[in-house]
């Protein structure tokens, strides 16, 4: 009738052991390791593992306009007993960024990752802008690539091969032109305006979600002509 949690030498009885011998036997959880349990320990003190609930929905980011985390929780439905499996983690976190304040205002530009594509699409854009008479002037931003994911170098489809031009340490020229040029504020989303010196900014290549990385903004050129190599467009 004894069933003691943990290690308890006082949880003692007399009778048969599982190996058939007789004498002192124990009824605490540690007896399963030391192999001196009473013969009926497994029936009298069955192992009961921890049981937890399903995960809750993910919360929002802990703070807006900042690289932070979101969380989800679960609760214990049944505590472990008699040496059962202990409870797993009850909280899980994942990194996240929210680009809007609680009041609905857009966060500063430095937080928003730039979406880029090859500069080759720029010619077609300029032709369309000239045809419809919306020839607003754009600008260029020069960045230095700091890091990029391996997925950039393994782009197989022909329309993603331009990503192989990306390399750590390269200086790249990214042009902001209509229709990516937003009328309010006259900027492209993710151009890093307002970022601190040497601040790491994020970019994402369009057409390959595995191609992304970080760069540092060097300068903005209001009158620009990006070279054919290492030339990109904001989307």
PDB file of C-alpha atoms in Angstrom, residues 46-210:
ATOM      1  CA  UNK A  46       2.017   2.910 -11.909  1.00  0.00           C
ATOM      2  CA  UNK A  47       4.122   5.369 -13.869  1.00  0.00           C
ATOM      3  CA  UNK A  48       2.067   8.426 -14.838  1.00  0.00           C
ATOM      4  CA  UNK A  49       3.711  10.792 -17.332  1.00  0.00           C
ATOM      5  CA  UNK A  50       3.143  14.528 -17.522  1.00  0.00           C
ATOM      6  CA  UNK A  51       0.256  15.561 -19.783  1.00  0.00           C
ATOM      7  CA  UNK A  52       0.069  19.068 -21.248  1.00  0.00           C
ATOM      8  CA  UNK A  53      -2.532  20.948 -23.256  1.00  0.00           C
ATOM      9  CA  UNK A  54      -2.276  21.987 -26.895  1.00  0.00           C
ATOM     10  CA  UNK A  55      -0.327  25.160 -27.670  1.00  0.00           C
ATOM     11  CA  UNK A  56      -2.251  28.407 -27.474  1.00  0.00           C
ATOM     12  CA  UNK A  57      -2.353  30.723 -30.482  1.00  0.00           C
ATOM     13  CA  UNK A  58       0.759  32.857 -31.021  1.00  0.00           C
ATOM     14  CA  UNK A  59       0.684  36.218 -29.288  1.00  0.00           C
ATOM     15  CA  UNK A  60       1.534  39.429 -31.099  1.00  0.00           C
ATOM     16  CA  UNK A  61       5.069  40.806 -30.928  1.00  0.00           C
ATOM     17  CA  UNK A  62       6.102  41.837 -27.430  1.00  0.00           C
ATOM     18  CA  UNK A  63       6.869  45.375 -28.661  1.00  0.00           C
ATOM     19  CA  UNK A  64       6.091  47.082 -31.976  1.00  0.00           C
ATOM     20  CA  UNK A  65       8.782  48.635 -34.180  1.00  0.00           C
ATOM     21  CA  UNK A  66      11.491  46.477 -32.646  1.00  0.00           C
ATOM     22  CA  UNK A  67      13.085  43.101 -33.346  1.00  0.00           C
ATOM     23  CA  UNK A  68      11.617  41.098 -30.501  1.00  0.00           C
ATOM     24  CA  UNK A  69       9.618  37.886 -29.952  1.00  0.00           C
ATOM     25  CA  UNK A  70       6.123  36.423 -29.883  1.00  0.00           C
ATOM     26  CA  UNK A  71       5.100  33.602 -27.583  1.00  0.00           C
ATOM     27  CA  UNK A  72       2.674  30.742 -27.187  1.00  0.00           C
ATOM     28  CA  UNK A  73       1.829  28.810 -24.022  1.00  0.00           C
ATOM     29  CA  UNK A  74       0.486  25.485 -22.870  1.00  0.00           C
ATOM     30  CA  UNK A  75      -0.510  24.284 -19.405  1.00  0.00           C
ATOM     31  CA  UNK A  76      -0.054  21.155 -17.328  1.00  0.00           C
ATOM     32  CA  UNK A  77      -3.122  18.918 -17.320  1.00  0.00           C
ATOM     33  CA  UNK A  78      -1.528  16.164 -15.248  1.00  0.00           C
ATOM     34  CA  UNK A  79       1.607  16.301 -13.143  1.00  0.00           C
ATOM     35  CA  UNK A  80       4.015  13.328 -13.529  1.00  0.00           C
ATOM     36  CA  UNK A  81       4.004  10.722 -10.782  1.00  0.00           C
ATOM     37  CA  UNK A  82       6.026   7.694  -9.839  1.00  0.00           C
ATOM     38  CA  UNK A  83       8.957   8.490 -12.110  1.00  0.00           C
ATOM     39  CA  UNK A  84       6.834   9.426 -15.122  1.00  0.00           C
ATOM     40  CA  UNK A  85       8.165  11.638 -17.930  1.00  0.00           C
ATOM     41  CA  UNK A  86       8.710  15.200 -16.663  1.00  0.00           C
ATOM     42  CA  UNK A  87       6.772  18.098 -18.165  1.00  0.00           C
ATOM     43  CA  UNK A  88       8.160  19.690 -21.339  1.00  0.00           C
ATOM     44  CA  UNK A  89       8.609  23.449 -21.775  1.00  0.00           C
ATOM     45  CA  UNK A  90       5.380  25.359 -21.264  1.00  0.00           C
ATOM     46  CA  UNK A  91       6.393  28.436 -23.265  1.00  0.00           C
ATOM     47  CA  UNK A  92       7.798  28.737 -26.780  1.00  0.00           C
ATOM     48  CA  UNK A  93       9.148  31.925 -28.367  1.00  0.00           C
ATOM     49  CA  UNK A  94       9.847  32.949 -31.946  1.00  0.00           C
ATOM     50  CA  UNK A  95      11.468  36.078 -33.322  1.00  0.00           C
ATOM     51  CA  UNK A  96       9.221  38.669 -34.938  1.00  0.00           C
ATOM     52  CA  UNK A  97       8.960  42.290 -36.008  1.00  0.00           C
ATOM     53  CA  UNK A  98       5.796  44.350 -36.309  1.00  0.00           C
ATOM     54  CA  UNK A  99       6.067  47.232 -38.742  1.00  0.00           C
ATOM     55  CA  UNK A 100       3.121  49.203 -37.331  1.00  0.00           C
ATOM     56  CA  UNK A 101       2.667  50.876 -33.950  1.00  0.00           C
ATOM     57  CA  UNK A 102      -0.316  50.054 -31.728  1.00  0.00           C
ATOM     58  CA  UNK A 103      -1.887  53.281 -33.055  1.00  0.00           C
ATOM     59  CA  UNK A 104      -1.531  52.119 -36.666  1.00  0.00           C
ATOM     60  CA  UNK A 105       1.394  54.354 -37.678  1.00  0.00           C
ATOM     61  CA  UNK A 106       4.184  52.910 -39.817  1.00  0.00           C
ATOM     62  CA  UNK A 107       7.451  52.177 -38.014  1.00  0.00           C
ATOM     63  CA  UNK A 108      10.652  53.887 -39.052  1.00  0.00           C
ATOM     64  CA  UNK A 109      12.065  52.764 -42.377  1.00  0.00           C
ATOM     65  CA  UNK A 110      15.163  51.106 -40.911  1.00  0.00           C
ATOM     66  CA  UNK A 111      13.072  48.187 -39.646  1.00  0.00           C
ATOM     67  CA  UNK A 112      11.376  47.290 -42.915  1.00  0.00           C
ATOM     68  CA  UNK A 113      13.254  44.720 -45.037  1.00  0.00           C
ATOM     69  CA  UNK A 114      13.950  45.811 -48.606  1.00  0.00           C
ATOM     70  CA  UNK A 115      12.461  43.681 -51.378  1.00  0.00           C
ATOM     71  CA  UNK A 116      14.853  43.686 -54.330  1.00  0.00           C
ATOM     72  CA  UNK A 117      15.047  42.304 -57.851  1.00  0.00           C
ATOM     73  CA  UNK A 118      17.525  42.562 -60.692  1.00  0.00           C
ATOM     74  CA  UNK A 119      18.183  46.008 -62.140  1.00  0.00           C
ATOM     75  CA  UNK A 120      17.364  44.664 -65.598  1.00  0.00           C
ATOM     76  CA  UNK A 121      13.669  45.322 -64.973  1.00  0.00           C
ATOM     77  CA  UNK A 122      14.388  49.043 -64.627  1.00  0.00           C
ATOM     78  CA  UNK A 123      14.411  49.743 -68.365  1.00  0.00           C
ATOM     79  CA  UNK A 124      10.879  48.450 -68.848  1.00  0.00           C
ATOM     80  CA  UNK A 125       9.705  50.485 -65.856  1.00  0.00           C
ATOM     81  CA  UNK A 126      11.179  53.691 -67.263  1.00  0.00           C
ATOM     82  CA  UNK A 127       9.562  53.089 -70.659  1.00  0.00           C
ATOM     83  CA  UNK A 128       6.143  52.644 -69.037  1.00  0.00           C
ATOM     84  CA  UNK A 129       6.622  55.756 -66.895  1.00  0.00           C
ATOM     85  CA  UNK A 130       7.533  57.818 -69.972  1.00  0.00           C
ATOM     86  CA  UNK A 131       4.541  56.480 -71.899  1.00  0.00           C
ATOM     87  CA  UNK A 132       1.992  57.408 -69.233  1.00  0.00           C
ATOM     88  CA  UNK A 133       3.638  60.745 -68.422  1.00  0.00           C
ATOM     89  CA  UNK A 134       4.480  59.870 -64.800  1.00  0.00           C
ATOM     90  CA  UNK A 135       8.199  60.323 -65.143  1.00  0.00           C
ATOM     91  CA  UNK A 136       8.900  61.088 -61.495  1.00  0.00           C
ATOM     92  CA  UNK A 137      12.594  61.167 -60.673  1.00  0.00           C
ATOM     93  CA  UNK A 138      13.894  58.364 -58.498  1.00  0.00           C
ATOM     94  CA  UNK A 139      17.092  57.923 -56.561  1.00  0.00           C
ATOM     95  CA  UNK A 140      19.667  55.244 -55.756  1.00  0.00           C
ATOM     96  CA  UNK A 141      20.971  53.914 -52.478  1.00  0.00           C
ATOM     97  CA  UNK A 142      24.386  52.332 -52.127  1.00  0.00           C
ATOM     98  CA  UNK A 143      24.724  49.454 -49.658  1.00  0.00           C
ATOM     99  CA  UNK A 144      27.500  47.122 -48.569  1.00  0.00           C
ATOM    100  CA  UNK A 145      26.426  43.493 -48.283  1.00  0.00           C
ATOM    101  CA  UNK A 146      27.276  42.014 -44.889  1.00  0.00           C
ATOM    102  CA  UNK A 147      25.702  38.553 -44.983  1.00  0.00           C
ATOM    103  CA  UNK A 148      23.510  36.468 -47.245  1.00  0.00           C
ATOM    104  CA  UNK A 149      21.836  33.084 -46.971  1.00  0.00           C
ATOM    105  CA  UNK A 150      23.243  30.092 -48.911  1.00  0.00           C
ATOM    106  CA  UNK A 151      19.978  29.948 -50.876  1.00  0.00           C
ATOM    107  CA  UNK A 152      21.163  32.905 -52.984  1.00  0.00           C
ATOM    108  CA  UNK A 153      23.996  30.863 -54.459  1.00  0.00           C
ATOM    109  CA  UNK A 154      21.842  27.850 -55.313  1.00  0.00           C
ATOM    110  CA  UNK A 155      19.179  29.574 -57.374  1.00  0.00           C
ATOM    111  CA  UNK A 156      18.287  27.202 -60.207  1.00  0.00           C
ATOM    112  CA  UNK A 157      15.469  28.778 -62.298  1.00  0.00           C
ATOM    113  CA  UNK A 158      16.701  31.203 -64.943  1.00  0.00           C
ATOM    114  CA  UNK A 159      14.754  34.112 -63.454  1.00  0.00           C
ATOM    115  CA  UNK A 160      16.617  33.804 -60.127  1.00  0.00           C
ATOM    116  CA  UNK A 161      20.174  33.472 -61.472  1.00  0.00           C
ATOM    117  CA  UNK A 162      20.769  37.190 -60.970  1.00  0.00           C
ATOM    118  CA  UNK A 163      21.010  36.423 -57.240  1.00  0.00           C
ATOM    119  CA  UNK A 164      24.419  34.844 -57.842  1.00  0.00           C
ATOM    120  CA  UNK A 165      25.771  38.386 -58.272  1.00  0.00           C
ATOM    121  CA  UNK A 166      25.254  38.876 -54.540  1.00  0.00           C
ATOM    122  CA  UNK A 167      28.353  38.349 -52.423  1.00  0.00           C
ATOM    123  CA  UNK A 168      29.446  39.265 -48.920  1.00  0.00           C
ATOM    124  CA  UNK A 169      31.441  42.493 -48.881  1.00  0.00           C
ATOM    125  CA  UNK A 170      30.167  43.665 -52.300  1.00  0.00           C
ATOM    126  CA  UNK A 171      28.906  47.196 -52.735  1.00  0.00           C
ATOM    127  CA  UNK A 172      25.575  47.220 -54.509  1.00  0.00           C
ATOM    128  CA  UNK A 173      23.469  49.952 -56.060  1.00  0.00           C
ATOM    129  CA  UNK A 174      19.694  49.756 -55.567  1.00  0.00           C
ATOM    130  CA  UNK A 175      17.434  52.103 -57.531  1.00  0.00           C
ATOM    131  CA  UNK A 176      14.135  53.492 -56.272  1.00  0.00           C
ATOM    132  CA  UNK A 177      11.841  54.365 -59.176  1.00  0.00           C
ATOM    133  CA  UNK A 178       8.094  54.338 -59.914  1.00  0.00           C
ATOM    134  CA  UNK A 179       5.943  52.429 -59.148  1.00  0.00           C
ATOM    135  CA  UNK A 180       7.911  51.403 -56.050  1.00  0.00           C
ATOM    136  CA  UNK A 181       8.474  55.098 -55.264  1.00  0.00           C
ATOM    137  CA  UNK A 182       5.738  55.858 -52.750  1.00  0.00           C
ATOM    138  CA  UNK A 183       4.014  59.198 -53.278  1.00  0.00           C
ATOM    139  CA  UNK A 184       3.844  59.919 -49.544  1.00  0.00           C
ATOM    140  CA  UNK A 185       7.381  60.813 -48.459  1.00  0.00           C
ATOM    141  CA  UNK A 186       8.859  60.061 -51.892  1.00  0.00           C
ATOM    142  CA  UNK A 187      10.777  56.983 -50.816  1.00  0.00           C
ATOM    143  CA  UNK A 188      10.921  53.241 -51.456  1.00  0.00           C
ATOM    144  CA  UNK A 189       9.921  50.878 -48.687  1.00  0.00           C
ATOM    145  CA  UNK A 190      12.979  49.369 -47.023  1.00  0.00           C
ATOM    146  CA  UNK A 191      15.524  51.933 -48.294  1.00  0.00           C
ATOM    147  CA  UNK A 192      16.956  52.304 -44.770  1.00  0.00           C
ATOM    148  CA  UNK A 193      16.193  56.024 -44.468  1.00  0.00           C
ATOM    149  CA  UNK A 194      16.606  57.087 -40.864  1.00  0.00           C
ATOM    150  CA  UNK A 195      18.899  54.197 -39.953  1.00  0.00           C
ATOM    151  CA  UNK A 196      21.912  54.759 -37.738  1.00  0.00           C
ATOM    152  CA  UNK A 197      25.434  54.602 -39.101  1.00  0.00           C
ATOM    153  CA  UNK A 198      26.625  50.994 -39.477  1.00  0.00           C
ATOM    154  CA  UNK A 199      23.179  49.678 -38.540  1.00  0.00           C
ATOM    155  CA  UNK A 200      22.463  46.252 -40.035  1.00  0.00           C
ATOM    156  CA  UNK A 201      19.436  46.364 -42.324  1.00  0.00           C
ATOM    157  CA  UNK A 202      17.575  43.449 -43.869  1.00  0.00           C
ATOM    158  CA  UNK A 203      16.824  42.630 -47.506  1.00  0.00           C
ATOM    159  CA  UNK A 204      14.911  39.880 -49.302  1.00  0.00           C
ATOM    160  CA  UNK A 205      15.267  38.792 -52.925  1.00  0.00           C
ATOM    161  CA  UNK A 206      12.006  38.530 -54.869  1.00  0.00           C
ATOM    162  CA  UNK A 207      11.476  35.114 -56.462  1.00  0.00           C
ATOM    163  CA  UNK A 208      13.455  33.053 -53.946  1.00  0.00           C
ATOM    164  CA  UNK A 209      12.369  33.177 -50.282  1.00  0.00           C
ATOM    165  CA  UNK A 210      15.612  31.417 -49.280  1.00  0.00           C
TER     166      UNK A 210
END
